[in-house]
Amino acid sequence: MFKKPTQVYRPIFKKAWEITKQNRFLWIFGLFAALAGNGGIYEILFKGFGRIVGKGDLAAGSNWSWIFETLSFPRLEDIYVRSPLFVSFLWVLFFAILVALAFLIWLVITSRGALVASVKKIASRKKTNLHEGWTEGKKYFWPVLGLNALSKAMTFGLLVLITVPAMMYLTGQGGNLGLDLLLYILSFVIFTALALFISFMAIYASCFVIMENKPFVEAIRLSWKMFIKNWLISIEMALLLFLITIGVGVGIILFSILYMIPVALLLFAFSYLELSLGFWLIIFLATLGWFVALFFAGAILSTFQFSSWTLLFIEINKKKIWSKLLRFVGLNK
């Protein structure tokens, strides 16, 4: 006799949604955390693959040659002699962009740490607020930044490696189209598996740093052990969250279509009445409203995703959880 399957994901998703819905201050963290991508597990796979298929941008160095020609020392010296004020302005603009980028990175990483720390407290029935969450996020900024930077660098390295067989297939330089296609498919499958592994390690290591106060190296070691023991449930969780993300994306598309119907009617009316000021005002307000709705959806989705991963970490860190597939075939009896 098989044991009756015990639900795992549904309680986690239900609790994650309750936390997201009842603690709206988390949306602020979720909004900034989403700036680096809601699904770090997913976006590198599809964006990277799209770039490879899209004429191999990584290998097309000639497209960027004009930048290096413009930034050559003789060219810069000539520009500076002719327009010193303009060059000074460019330097100021350059440093301003660097400062803004550094601030954005600090905001994103701190928000991610604050989100995980806040969800942990809420799941433990402890009260928290925006200020406490922000303080916790700042506390773990450097180790979380290091983990994210390491995972991004490793994934980008894999993306560079997969470019070689991809370009051989797309350009036919390998001489054997069938073999090139096989190498292309195999390299992408391997890249996908390794990229998923890196993403899971980054998630669990961040949780160990924030929730267990583990040092950087120790967190990576523990995340490795956790993934080895729970690799199947990690993949299932990622797939379920991916399906939820797709559902939200479809919902946003439908909302956009319905949203544009009254906007289009108003624009037609103002155009017919030749009220140009009202026409442009409607465009501005409609665009602003759409972006506000999009930001809210992204913040809520990001909060839900981080809450789900945090709750899953709490569960698998304290007890053995069987994956849905193993429970379905009755291997947890």
Backbone as numpy.savetxt, mean C-alpha at the origin, in Angstrom:
# Nx Ny Nz CAx CAy CAz Cx Cy Cz
-14.99 -38.98 12.10 -15.83 -37.77 12.10 -14.95 -36.52 12.10
-15.36 -35.57 11.25 -14.64 -34.31 11.20 -15.21 -33.36 12.22
-14.34 -32.54 12.74 -14.81 -31.50 13.64 -15.54 -30.43 12.84
-16.50 -29.81 13.47 -17.18 -28.70 12.83 -16.21 -27.54 12.68
-16.06 -26.99 11.44 -15.10 -25.91 11.23 -15.36 -24.73 12.14
-14.31 -24.22 12.72 -14.40 -23.04 13.57 -14.13 -21.81 12.74
-15.01 -20.84 12.83 -14.83 -19.62 12.06 -13.63 -18.83 12.57
-12.85 -18.31 11.65 -11.67 -17.53 12.01 -11.77 -16.13 11.42
-11.93 -16.06 10.11 -11.86 -14.76 9.43 -13.09 -13.90 9.70
-14.26 -14.52 9.75 -15.47 -13.73 9.95 -15.44 -12.95 11.26
-15.08 -13.59 12.41 -14.98 -12.80 13.65 -13.93 -11.69 13.57
-12.81 -11.97 12.89 -11.77 -10.95 12.76 -12.27 -9.77 11.94
-12.91 -10.06 10.80 -13.42 -8.99 9.96 -14.54 -8.22 10.66
-15.38 -8.95 11.40 -16.46 -8.29 12.12 -15.92 -7.34 13.18
-14.93 -7.81 13.94 -14.34 -6.97 14.98 -13.57 -5.81 14.37
-12.87 -6.07 13.26 -12.13 -5.01 12.59 -13.07 -3.92 12.09
-14.24 -4.33 11.58 -15.22 -3.35 11.11 -15.80 -2.56 12.28
-16.07 -3.24 13.38 -16.59 -2.54 14.57 -15.58 -1.52 15.08
-14.30 -1.90 15.12 -13.25 -0.97 15.55 -13.17 0.22 14.60
-13.24 -0.07 13.31 -13.17 1.00 12.31 -14.36 1.95 12.41
-15.54 1.37 12.61 -16.77 2.18 12.64 -16.91 2.99 13.92
-16.49 2.42 15.04 -16.72 3.06 16.34 -15.58 3.99 16.77
-14.46 3.94 16.10 -13.30 4.77 16.48 -12.86 5.58 15.26
-13.60 6.62 14.98 -13.38 7.37 13.74 -12.06 8.14 13.74
-11.47 8.36 14.89 -10.17 9.04 14.90 -9.11 8.19 14.21
-9.36 6.87 14.13 -8.42 5.99 13.43 -8.40 6.29 11.93
-9.47 6.89 11.41 -9.52 7.20 9.99 -8.42 8.17 9.60
-8.05 9.04 10.53 -6.97 10.00 10.25 -5.66 9.24 10.02
-5.39 8.28 10.91 -4.20 7.44 10.72 -4.32 6.63 9.43
-5.51 6.10 9.19 -5.73 5.30 7.99 -5.53 6.08 6.71
-5.95 7.35 6.72 -5.79 8.19 5.53 -4.32 8.38 5.18
-3.52 8.72 6.18 -2.09 8.94 5.92 -1.37 7.63 5.63
-1.77 6.56 6.33 -1.14 5.25 6.08 -1.42 4.78 4.66
-2.60 5.16 4.13 -2.98 4.74 2.78 -2.17 5.45 1.71
-1.50 6.55 2.06 -0.73 7.29 1.06 0.40 6.44 0.49
0.88 5.48 1.27 1.92 4.57 0.78 1.33 3.32 0.17
-0.01 3.28 0.03 -0.65 2.11 -0.53 -1.34 1.30 0.52
-2.64 1.06 0.32 -3.39 0.28 1.31 -2.87 -1.14 1.40
-2.66 -1.76 0.23 -2.29 -3.17 0.24 -0.88 -3.37 -0.19
0.07 -3.11 0.71 1.46 -3.29 0.35 1.70 -4.68 -0.20
0.86 -5.63 0.18 1.00 -6.99 -0.32 0.61 -7.07 -1.78
-0.27 -6.16 -2.22 -0.82 -6.30 -3.56 -0.25 -5.32 -4.58
-0.08 -4.05 -4.22 0.16 -3.06 -5.25 1.48 -3.26 -5.97
2.51 -3.77 -5.27 3.79 -3.95 -5.94 3.70 -5.04 -7.00
2.82 -6.02 -6.79 2.67 -7.11 -7.75 2.09 -6.61 -9.06
1.02 -5.81 -8.97 0.31 -5.39 -10.16 0.94 -4.16 -10.81
1.39 -3.22 -10.00 2.05 -2.05 -10.57 3.37 -2.43 -11.22
4.12 -3.29 -10.53 5.40 -3.72 -11.08 5.21 -4.52 -12.36
4.25 -5.41 -12.36 3.98 -6.21 -13.55 3.51 -5.33 -14.69
2.68 -4.33 -14.37 2.20 -3.42 -15.40 3.33 -2.64 -16.04
4.31 -2.24 -15.24 5.45 -1.50 -15.78 6.30 -2.39 -16.68
6.42 -3.66 -16.30 7.22 -4.57 -17.12 6.54 -4.82 -18.46
5.23 -5.11 -18.41 4.49 -5.35 -19.64 4.44 -4.09 -20.48
4.32 -2.95 -19.81 4.21 -1.68 -20.52 5.56 -1.22 -21.05
6.15 -2.02 -21.93 7.38 -1.68 -22.65 8.62 -1.64 -21.76
8.56 -2.26 -20.58 9.77 -2.41 -19.78 10.42 -1.11 -19.39
9.74 -0.29 -18.64 10.27 1.02 -18.25 11.59 0.91 -17.50
11.75 -0.16 -16.73 12.96 -0.27 -15.92 14.21 -0.42 -16.78
14.04 -1.02 -17.94 15.20 -1.26 -18.79 15.37 -0.19 -19.85
14.37 0.64 -20.05 14.43 1.64 -21.10 15.14 2.89 -20.60
16.44 2.78 -20.39 17.19 3.90 -19.83 17.29 5.06 -20.79
17.13 4.80 -22.12 17.26 5.88 -23.08 16.18 6.93 -22.91
15.03 6.55 -22.36 13.95 7.50 -22.16 14.32 8.57 -21.16
15.30 8.29 -20.30 15.68 9.23 -19.25 17.01 9.93 -19.57
17.54 9.70 -20.77 18.85 10.26 -21.09 18.85 11.78 -21.09
17.69 12.39 -21.44 17.64 13.85 -21.51 17.85 14.47 -20.13
17.46 13.73 -19.06 17.63 14.26 -17.71 19.12 14.37 -17.38
19.86 13.31 -17.70 21.29 13.31 -17.40 22.04 14.34 -18.25
21.56 14.53 -19.49 22.18 15.55 -20.33 21.95 16.95 -19.76
20.73 17.17 -19.25 20.39 18.48 -18.69 21.14 18.74 -17.40
21.36 17.66 -16.60 21.99 17.82 -15.30 23.51 17.66 -15.34
24.08 17.60 -16.54 25.54 17.50 -16.63 26.17 18.79 -16.13
27.39 18.68 -15.59 28.05 19.84 -14.99 28.26 20.99 -15.97
28.70 20.75 -17.20 28.85 21.88 -18.14 27.53 22.59 -18.40
26.46 21.79 -18.53 25.15 22.39 -18.80 24.67 23.20 -17.61
24.83 22.68 -16.40 24.41 23.40 -15.20 25.22 24.68 -15.01
26.52 24.60 -15.30 27.37 25.79 -15.16 26.94 26.88 -16.13
26.58 26.46 -17.34 26.13 27.42 -18.35 24.82 28.08 -17.93
23.90 27.26 -17.38 22.61 27.80 -16.93 22.81 28.76 -15.77
23.73 28.41 -14.85 23.96 29.26 -13.69 24.55 30.62 -14.09
25.47 30.61 -15.07 26.07 31.86 -15.53 25.02 32.76 -16.16
24.11 32.15 -16.91 23.10 32.95 -17.61 21.96 33.39 -16.68
21.55 32.51 -15.77 20.40 32.83 -14.90 20.68 32.37 -13.48
21.52 33.09 -12.74 21.84 32.68 -11.36 20.63 32.70 -10.44
19.72 33.66 -10.66 18.52 33.75 -9.82 17.61 32.55 -10.03
17.49 32.15 -11.30 16.64 31.00 -11.62 17.21 29.71 -11.01
18.53 29.54 -11.07 19.17 28.36 -10.49 19.01 28.35 -8.98
19.13 29.51 -8.36 18.94 29.61 -6.91 17.52 29.22 -6.53
16.57 29.66 -7.35 15.17 29.29 -7.11 14.98 27.78 -7.22
15.63 27.17 -8.21 15.52 25.72 -8.37 16.09 24.98 -7.17
17.21 25.48 -6.62 17.79 24.85 -5.43 16.84 24.96 -4.24
16.24 26.12 -4.07 15.28 26.30 -2.98 14.09 25.37 -3.16
13.61 25.28 -4.41 12.49 24.38 -4.70 12.86 22.93 -4.45
14.08 22.57 -4.82 14.56 21.20 -4.62 14.58 20.83 -3.14
15.14 21.71 -2.31 15.21 21.43 -0.88 13.82 21.46 -0.24
12.94 22.31 -0.75 11.57 22.35 -0.24 10.85 21.04 -0.52
11.08 20.49 -1.71 10.48 19.20 -2.06 11.04 18.09 -1.17
12.34 18.13 -0.90 12.95 17.14 -0.02 12.36 17.20 1.38
12.19 18.42 1.90 11.60 18.58 3.23 10.17 18.07 3.25
9.40 18.41 2.21 8.01 17.96 2.13 7.94 16.44 2.03
8.85 15.84 1.26 8.88 14.39 1.12 9.24 13.72 2.43
10.22 14.28 3.14 10.61 13.73 4.45 9.46 13.82 5.44
8.75 14.94 5.42 7.60 15.11 6.32 6.50 14.11 5.98
6.28 13.89 4.68 5.25 12.94 4.26 5.60 11.53 4.70
6.86 11.15 4.55 7.30 9.82 4.99 7.12 9.68 6.50
7.50 10.71 7.25 7.31 10.68 8.70 5.84 10.53 9.06
4.98 11.23 8.33 3.55 11.19 8.59 2.99 9.79 8.31
3.40 9.20 7.19 2.89 7.88 6.80 3.35 6.81 7.79
4.64 6.77 8.10 5.17 5.74 8.99 4.62 5.88 10.40
4.55 7.12 10.89 4.00 7.35 12.23 2.54 6.93 12.29
1.78 7.21 11.23 0.36 6.83 11.20 0.19 5.32 11.20
1.06 4.62 10.50 0.99 3.16 10.49 1.24 2.59 11.88
2.27 3.10 12.54 2.54 2.65 13.91 1.42 3.00 14.86
0.87 4.20 14.71 -0.23 4.64 15.57 -1.47 3.79 15.37
-1.72 3.40 14.12 -2.90 2.59 13.82 -2.81 1.22 14.47
-1.66 0.57 14.34 -1.48 -0.76 14.93 -1.55 -0.69 16.45
-0.87 0.29 17.04 -0.86 0.42 18.50 -2.26 0.72 19.04
-3.02 1.56 18.33 -4.37 1.91 18.78 -5.31 0.72 18.68
-5.22 -0.02 17.59 -6.08 -1.20 17.42 -5.79 -2.23 18.50
-4.52 -2.40 18.85 -4.16 -3.34 19.91 -4.83 -2.94 21.23
-4.78 -1.66 21.57 -5.40 -1.19 22.81 -6.91 -1.38 22.79
-7.52 -1.03 21.67 -8.98 -1.15 21.56 -9.39 -2.61 21.64
-8.62 -3.50 20.99 -8.93 -4.93 21.04 -8.79 -5.48 22.46
-7.94 -4.85 23.27 -7.75 -5.26 24.67 -8.72 -4.55 25.61
-9.72 -3.88 25.01 -10.75 -3.15 25.77 -10.15 -2.01 26.60
-9.10 -1.42 26.07 -8.51 -0.24 26.70 -8.89 1.00 25.91
-9.04 2.09 26.62 -9.39 3.34 25.96 -8.14 4.00 25.38
-8.31 4.62 24.24 -7.22 5.36 23.62 -7.81 6.49 22.80
-6.96 7.35 22.32 -7.44 8.49 21.54 -6.39 8.87 20.51
-6.66 9.95 19.80 -5.77 10.39 18.73 -4.38 10.73 19.26
-4.33 11.43 20.38 -3.04 11.86 20.93 -2.20 10.67 21.39
-2.82 9.72 22.10 -2.09 8.54 22.57 -1.58 7.71 21.39
-2.44 7.54 20.40 -2.03 6.78 19.22 -0.86 7.43 18.50
-0.92 8.75 18.37 0.15 9.47 17.70 1.46 9.36 18.47
1.37 9.42 19.79 2.56 9.28 20.63 3.19 7.90 20.45
2.36 6.86 20.40 2.87 5.51 20.19 3.50 5.37 18.81
2.87 5.98 17.81 3.40 5.91 16.46 4.77 6.55 16.34
4.95 7.69 17.00 6.26 8.37 16.98 7.32 7.54 17.71
6.90 6.82 18.72 7.83 6.01 19.51 8.50 4.93 18.67
7.75 4.38 17.71 8.27 3.26 16.91 8.59 3.69 15.48
8.79 4.97 15.26 9.00 5.46 13.90 10.20 4.81 13.21
11.37 4.83 13.85 12.59 4.37 13.19 12.58 2.88 12.86
12.21 1.99 13.79 12.19 0.57 13.41 11.15 0.26 12.34
9.98 0.91 12.41 8.95 0.68 11.39 9.41 1.22 10.04
10.06 2.38 10.05 10.61 2.93 8.81 11.66 1.98 8.23
12.52 1.44 9.09 13.54 0.51 8.63 12.95 -0.73 8.00
11.91 -1.27 8.62 11.26 -2.47 8.08 10.59 -2.19 6.74
9.91 -1.05 6.64 9.26 -0.70 5.38 10.27 -0.42 4.28
11.35 0.28 4.63 12.38 0.57 3.63 13.06 -0.71 3.16
13.33 -1.62 4.09 13.96 -2.88 3.74 13.07 -3.71 2.83
11.78 -3.79 3.15 10.85 -4.58 2.33 10.69 -3.97 0.94
10.60 -2.64 0.86 10.47 -1.98 -0.44 11.72 -2.19 -1.28
12.89 -2.07 -0.66 14.15 -2.25 -1.38 14.29 -3.68 -1.91
13.93 -4.65 -1.09 14.03 -6.05 -1.51 13.04 -6.34 -2.64
11.83 -5.81 -2.53 10.83 -6.04 -3.57 11.25 -5.37 -4.88
11.80 -4.16 -4.78 12.28 -3.49 -5.99 13.43 -4.26 -6.62
14.29 -4.83 -5.79 15.37 -5.65 -6.31 14.85 -6.85 -7.09
13.80 -7.47 -6.56 13.17 -8.59 -7.27 12.58 -8.12 -8.59
11.99 -6.92 -8.57 11.39 -6.37 -9.78 12.44 -6.13 -10.86
13.61 -5.68 -10.44 14.71 -5.47 -11.39 15.16 -6.81 -11.97
15.25 -7.83 -11.13 15.68 -9.15 -11.60 14.71 -9.75 -12.60
13.41 -9.53 -12.36 12.41 -10.12 -13.26 12.37 -9.37 -14.59
12.93 -8.18 -14.65 12.93 -7.40 -15.88 13.73 -8.08 -16.98
14.80 -8.79 -16.62 15.67 -9.42 -17.62 14.92 -10.44 -18.47
14.29 -11.47 -17.86 13.54 -12.41 -18.70 12.33 -11.77 -19.36
11.75 -10.76 -18.71 10.59 -10.08 -19.30 10.99 -9.37 -20.59
12.11 -8.66 -20.55 12.56 -7.94 -21.73 13.02 -8.89 -22.83
13.60 -10.04 -22.45 13.99 -11.03 -23.44 12.77 -11.54 -24.18
11.67 -11.74 -23.45 10.45 -12.22 -24.08 9.82 -11.15 -24.96
9.75 -9.91 -24.45 9.07 -8.83 -25.16 9.83 -8.40 -26.41
11.15 -8.48 -26.37 11.96 -8.03 -27.51 12.43 -9.19 -28.39
12.30 -10.42 -27.88 12.73 -11.57 -28.66 14.23 -11.70 -28.78
14.98 -11.11 -27.85 16.44 -11.14 -27.91 17.02 -12.48 -27.50
16.22 -13.31 -26.84 16.74 -14.59 -26.38 16.92 -15.60 -27.50
16.27 -15.39 -28.65 16.41 -16.29 -29.78 15.40 -17.41 -29.79
14.90 -17.82 -28.64 13.91 -18.90 -28.54 12.68 -18.34 -27.85
11.64 -18.03 -28.63 10.46 -17.37 -28.10 9.75 -18.22 -27.06
9.68 -19.54 -27.30 9.01 -20.42 -26.35 9.73 -20.48 -25.01
11.06 -20.60 -25.07 11.85 -20.63 -23.84 11.79 -19.30 -23.12
11.81 -18.20 -23.88 11.72 -16.87 -23.27 10.39 -16.70 -22.55
9.31 -17.19 -23.17 7.99 -17.09 -22.55 7.93 -17.90 -21.26
8.53 -19.10 -21.29 8.55 -19.94 -20.09 9.33 -19.26 -18.97
10.49 -18.69 -19.30 11.29 -17.98 -18.30 10.53 -16.77 -17.76
9.79 -16.11 -18.63 9.00 -14.94 -18.24 7.93 -15.33 -17.23
7.21 -16.41 -17.52 6.13 -16.85 -16.62 6.71 -17.33 -15.29
7.77 -18.14 -15.36 8.38 -18.66 -14.14 8.94 -17.53 -13.27
9.58 -16.56 -13.90 10.16 -15.46 -13.14 9.08 -14.63 -12.46
7.94 -14.46 -13.14 6.86 -13.69 -12.52 6.24 -14.46 -11.36
6.08 -15.78 -11.51 5.53 -16.59 -10.42 6.46 -16.54 -9.21
7.76 -16.68 -9.46 8.73 -16.62 -8.36 8.73 -15.24 -7.72
8.68 -14.21 -8.55 8.64 -12.84 -8.03 7.41 -12.62 -7.15
6.26 -13.12 -7.61 5.02 -12.95 -6.84 5.13 -13.63 -5.49
5.64 -14.87 -5.48 5.77 -15.61 -4.22 6.73 -14.91 -3.26
7.88 -14.48 -3.77 8.86 -13.82 -2.91 8.38 -12.45 -2.44
7.66 -11.73 -3.30 7.13 -10.43 -2.90 6.08 -10.58 -1.81
5.24 -11.61 -1.92 4.27 -11.89 -0.87 4.98 -12.23 0.44
6.00 -13.06 0.35 6.76 -13.43 1.54 7.36 -12.20 2.22
7.96 -11.31 1.45 8.55 -10.10 2.01 7.48 -9.23 2.67
6.32 -9.12 2.04 5.24 -8.30 2.60 4.73 -8.87 3.92
4.56 -10.19 3.96 4.11 -10.83 5.21 5.14 -10.62 6.32
6.40 -10.78 5.99 7.46 -10.57 6.98 7.44 -9.15 7.52
7.22 -8.17 6.63 7.18 -6.77 7.05 6.00 -6.50 7.97
4.85 -7.10 7.66 3.66 -6.91 8.49 3.87 -7.48 9.88
4.31 -8.73 9.95 4.48 -9.38 11.25 5.62 -8.76 12.05
6.70 -8.39 11.37 7.82 -7.76 12.08 7.40 -6.42 12.67
6.60 -5.65 11.92 6.10 -4.38 12.44 5.22 -4.60 13.66
4.40 -5.64 13.61 3.54 -5.94 14.76 4.37 -6.34 15.98
5.43 -7.11 15.76 6.30 -7.48 16.89 6.98 -6.26 17.49
7.39 -5.33 16.65 8.04 -4.10 17.13 7.06 -3.26 17.94
5.86 -3.06 17.40 4.89 -2.14 18.01 4.16 -2.78 19.17
3.74 -4.03 19.01 2.87 -4.66 20.00 3.64 -5.44 21.06
4.83 -5.94 20.70 5.62 -6.72 21.65 6.90 -6.00 22.07
7.13 -4.82 21.50 8.31 -4.01 21.83 9.61 -4.76 21.59
9.66 -5.53 20.48 10.85 -6.31 20.15 11.85 -5.45 19.37
13.15 -5.71 19.54 14.17 -5.01 18.74 14.04 -5.36 17.26
14.69 -4.58 16.42 14.57 -4.70 14.97 14.90 -6.11 14.48
16.09 -6.59 14.79 16.54 -7.90 14.29 15.70 -9.02 14.89
15.40 -8.91 16.18 14.59 -9.93 16.84 13.20 -9.99 16.23
12.64 -8.84 15.86 11.31 -8.81 15.24 11.32 -9.53 13.90
12.38 -9.36 13.13 12.49 -10.05 11.85 12.59 -11.56 12.07
13.38 -11.98 13.05 13.53 -13.41 13.34 12.20 -14.02 13.76
11.47 -13.33 14.64 10.19 -13.83 15.11 9.14 -13.83 14.00
9.19 -12.84 13.13 8.24 -12.79 12.02 8.47 -13.95 11.06
9.73 -14.35 10.90 10.05 -15.52 10.08 9.42 -16.78 10.67
9.57 -16.98 11.97 9.00 -18.15 12.63 7.47 -18.13 12.54
6.88 -16.94 12.72 5.43 -16.84 12.66 4.91 -17.16 11.26
5.60 -16.67 10.24 5.15 -16.92 8.88 5.27 -18.40 8.53
6.37 -19.04 8.93 6.56 -20.46 8.64 5.42 -21.29 9.24
4.98 -20.92 10.44 3.91 -21.66 11.11 2.54 -21.31 10.56
2.40 -20.14 9.97 1.07 -19.66 9.56 1.06 -19.15 8.12
1.86 -19.77 7.25 1.96 -19.26 5.88 0.66 -19.40 5.12
-0.07 -20.50 5.34 -1.31 -20.70 4.59 -2.40 -19.74 5.04
-2.53 -19.54 6.35 -3.54 -18.62 6.85 -3.20 -17.18 6.46
-1.91 -16.88 6.33 -1.50 -15.54 5.89 -1.93 -15.29 4.45
-1.74 -16.29 3.60 -2.13 -16.17 2.20 -3.65 -16.05 2.08
-4.37 -16.86 2.86 -5.83 -16.78 2.83 -6.32 -15.40 3.26
-5.71 -14.86 4.30 -6.09 -13.53 4.78 -5.84 -12.48 3.71
-4.69 -12.57 3.06 -4.35 -11.61 2.01 -5.34 -11.69 0.85
-5.72 -12.91 0.47 -6.67 -13.08 -0.63 -8.04 -12.53 -0.27
-8.49 -12.78 0.95 -9.80 -12.27 1.37 -9.81 -10.75 1.41
-8.75 -10.16 1.94 -8.67 -8.70 1.97 -8.56 -8.13 0.56
-7.91 -8.87 -0.32 -7.81 -8.43 -1.71 -9.18 -8.42 -2.37
-9.99 -9.45 -2.10 -11.35 -9.49 -2.64 -12.19 -8.35 -2.08
-12.02 -8.06 -0.80 -12.74 -6.93 -0.20 -12.32 -5.62 -0.86
-11.02 -5.49 -1.13 -10.51 -4.28 -1.78 -11.09 -4.14 -3.19
-11.18 -5.25 -3.91 -11.79 -5.22 -5.24 -13.25 -4.80 -5.14
-13.97 -5.35 -4.14 -15.36 -4.97 -3.94 -15.53 -3.49 -3.67
-14.64 -2.95 -2.84 -14.68 -1.50 -2.56 -14.39 -0.72 -3.83
-13.44 -1.20 -4.63 -13.12 -0.52 -5.89 -14.30 -0.50 -6.84
-15.02 -1.62 -6.94 -16.22 -1.67 -7.78 -17.28 -0.71 -7.24
-17.42 -0.67 -5.91 -18.37 0.26 -5.29 -18.04 1.70 -5.60
-16.75 2.04 -5.59 -16.33 3.41 -5.90 -16.64 3.76 -7.35
-16.45 2.79 -8.25 -16.77 3.02 -9.66 -18.26 3.27 -9.84
-19.10 2.44 -9.20 -20.55 2.62 -9.30 -20.97 3.95 -8.69
-20.38 4.30 -7.55 -20.68 5.58 -6.92 -20.32 6.74 -7.85
-19.17 6.63 -8.51 -18.72 7.70 -9.40 -19.69 7.88 -10.57
-20.19 6.75 -11.10 -21.14 6.83 -12.21 -22.43 7.52 -11.76
-22.98 7.08 -10.62 -24.20 7.68 -10.11 -23.98 9.14 -9.71
-22.80 9.42 -9.21 -22.46 10.79 -8.77 -22.41 11.74 -9.96
-21.95 11.24 -11.11 -21.78 12.10 -12.27 -23.09 12.41 -12.99
-24.14 11.61 -12.75 -25.41 11.85 -13.45 -25.99 13.21 -13.10
-26.25 13.53 -11.81 -26.78 14.87 -11.51 -25.79 15.99 -11.84
-24.48 15.70 -11.70 -23.48 16.71 -12.04 -23.55 17.04 -13.53
-23.67 16.01 -14.37 -23.77 16.22 -15.81 -25.03 17.00 -16.18
-26.14 16.70 -15.50 -27.38 17.43 -15.77 -27.25 18.90 -15.40
-26.62 19.17 -14.26 -26.41 20.56 -13.84 -25.49 21.29 -14.82
-24.44 20.63 -15.26 -23.53 21.25 -16.21 -24.23 21.55 -17.53
-25.07 20.63 -17.96 -25.83 20.85 -19.19 -26.77 22.05 -19.04
-27.42 22.15 -17.87 -28.35 23.26 -17.64 -27.61 24.60 -17.62
-26.49 24.66 -16.91 -25.72 25.92 -16.84 -25.12 26.28 -18.20
-24.72 25.25 -18.96 -24.19 25.51 -20.29 -25.28 26.04 -21.21
-26.47 25.47 -21.11 -27.60 25.90 -21.94 -28.00 27.33 -21.62
-27.95 27.68 -20.32 -28.31 29.04 -19.89 -27.14 30.02 -20.03
-25.98 29.50 -20.49 -24.78 30.32 -20.70 -24.32 31.01 -19.42
-24.40 30.27 -18.33 -23.93 30.77 -17.03 -22.55 30.16 -16.78
-21.53 30.79 -17.31 -20.18 30.22 -17.24 -19.65 30.14 -15.81
-19.97 31.14 -14.99 -19.50 31.11 -13.60 -20.09 29.92 -12.85
-21.40 29.72 -13.00 -22.04 28.58 -12.37 -21.53 27.26 -12.91
-21.22 27.21 -14.20 -20.69 26.01 -14.84 -19.37 25.58 -14.19
-18.44 26.54 -14.07 -17.13 26.22 -13.49 -17.22 25.99 -11.98
-18.18 26.65 -11.33 -18.38 26.42 -9.90 -18.86 25.00 -9.64
-19.76 24.51 -10.49 -20.25 23.13 -10.36 -19.10 22.14 -10.57
-18.26 22.40 -11.57 -17.11 21.52 -11.81 -16.20 21.47 -10.60
-15.92 22.64 -10.03 -15.03 22.71 -8.87 -15.62 21.97 -7.67
-16.91 22.25 -7.36 -17.54 21.62 -6.20 -17.71 20.12 -6.40
-18.06 19.70 -7.61 -18.23 18.28 -7.89 -16.91 17.53 -7.77
-15.85 18.13 -8.30 -14.52 17.50 -8.19 -14.07 17.42 -6.74
-14.28 18.51 -6.01 -13.91 18.53 -4.59 -14.68 17.48 -3.81
-15.99 17.39 -4.05 -16.82 16.40 -3.36 -16.40 14.98 -3.67
-16.03 14.73 -4.95 -15.61 13.38 -5.33 -14.31 12.99 -4.64
-13.36 13.92 -4.58 -12.09 13.63 -3.92 -12.27 13.43 -2.42
-13.15 14.20 -1.80 -13.43 14.03 -0.37 -13.99 12.63 -0.12
-14.95 12.22 -0.95 -15.54 10.88 -0.81 -14.48 9.80 -1.03
-13.60 10.02 -2.00 -12.54 9.05 -2.27 -11.57 8.94 -1.10
-11.22 10.08 -0.50 -10.31 10.07 0.65 -10.94 9.35 1.84
-12.24 9.59 2.05 -12.94 8.91 3.14 -12.94 7.40 2.92
-13.25 6.98 1.69 -13.27 5.55 1.38 -11.89 4.93 1.59
-10.84 5.62 1.13 -9.48 5.12 1.30 -9.07 5.03 2.75
-9.46 6.04 3.54 -9.12 6.05 4.97 -9.82 4.91 5.70
-11.10 4.71 5.41 -11.86 3.64 6.07 -11.32 2.27 5.67
-11.05 2.09 4.37 -10.52 0.81 3.91 -9.16 0.52 4.52
-8.29 1.52 4.56 -6.97 1.34 5.15 -7.06 0.99 6.63
-7.94 1.68 7.35 -8.13 1.38 8.78 -8.62 -0.05 8.97
-9.56 -0.47 8.14 -10.09 -1.83 8.22 -9.00 -2.86 7.94
-8.19 -2.63 6.92 -7.13 -3.58 6.56 -6.09 -3.71 7.67
-5.62 -2.58 8.18 -4.63 -2.63 9.26 -5.22 -3.27 10.52
-6.50 -2.98 10.79 -7.16 -3.59 11.95 -7.25 -5.10 11.79
-7.56 -5.55 10.58 -7.68 -6.99 10.32 -6.35 -7.70 10.52
-5.27 -7.14 9.98 -3.95 -7.75 10.15 -3.50 -7.73 11.60
-3.81 -6.65 12.30 -3.43 -6.56 13.71 -4.17 -7.61 14.53
-5.47 -7.76 14.28 -6.26 -8.75 15.01 -5.81 -10.17 14.68
-5.46 -10.41 13.41 -4.95 -11.73 13.04 -3.64 -12.02 13.76
-2.76 -11.02 13.83 -1.49 -11.19 14.54 -1.74 -11.54 16.00
-2.68 -10.86 16.63 -2.99 -11.14 18.04 -3.44 -12.59 18.21
-4.26 -13.07 17.29 -4.79 -14.43 17.39 -3.70 -15.48 17.18
-2.91 -15.34 16.12 -1.92 -16.38 15.83 -0.71 -16.28 16.75
-0.57 -15.17 17.45 0.54 -15.03 18.39 0.26 -15.69 19.73
-1.02 -15.94 20.01 -1.36 -16.54 21.30 -1.85 -17.98 21.20
-2.23 -18.41 19.99 -2.70 -19.79 19.85 -2.59 -20.23 18.39
-2.70 -21.52 18.18 -2.65 -22.10 16.85 -3.99 -21.92 16.17
-3.96 -21.37 14.96 -5.18 -21.20 14.17 -5.04 -22.00 12.89
-6.06 -22.77 12.58 -6.04 -23.58 11.37 -6.60 -22.77 10.21
-5.99 -22.91 9.06 -6.46 -22.19 7.88 -7.82 -22.73 7.45
-8.52 -21.95 6.67 -9.84 -22.34 6.20 -9.76 -23.58 5.32
-8.70 -23.66 4.51 -8.54 -24.82 3.63 -8.35 -26.10 4.43
-7.49 -26.05 5.46 -7.26 -27.24 6.28 -8.49 -27.61 7.09
-9.22 -26.59 7.54 -10.46 -26.88 8.29 -11.51 -27.48 7.36
-11.49 -27.06 6.10 -12.48 -27.55 5.14 -12.27 -29.04 4.85
-11.00 -29.45 4.75 -10.72 -30.86 4.45 -10.65 -31.70 5.71
-10.80 -31.06 6.88 -10.88 -31.79 8.14 -9.56 -32.17 8.74
-8.48 -31.44 8.42 -7.17 -31.78 8.96 -6.92 -31.21 10.35
-7.91 -30.48 10.90 -7.74 -29.93 12.25 -8.45 -30.76 13.30
-8.78 -31.98 12.92 -9.52 -32.80 13.89 -8.60 -33.38 14.94
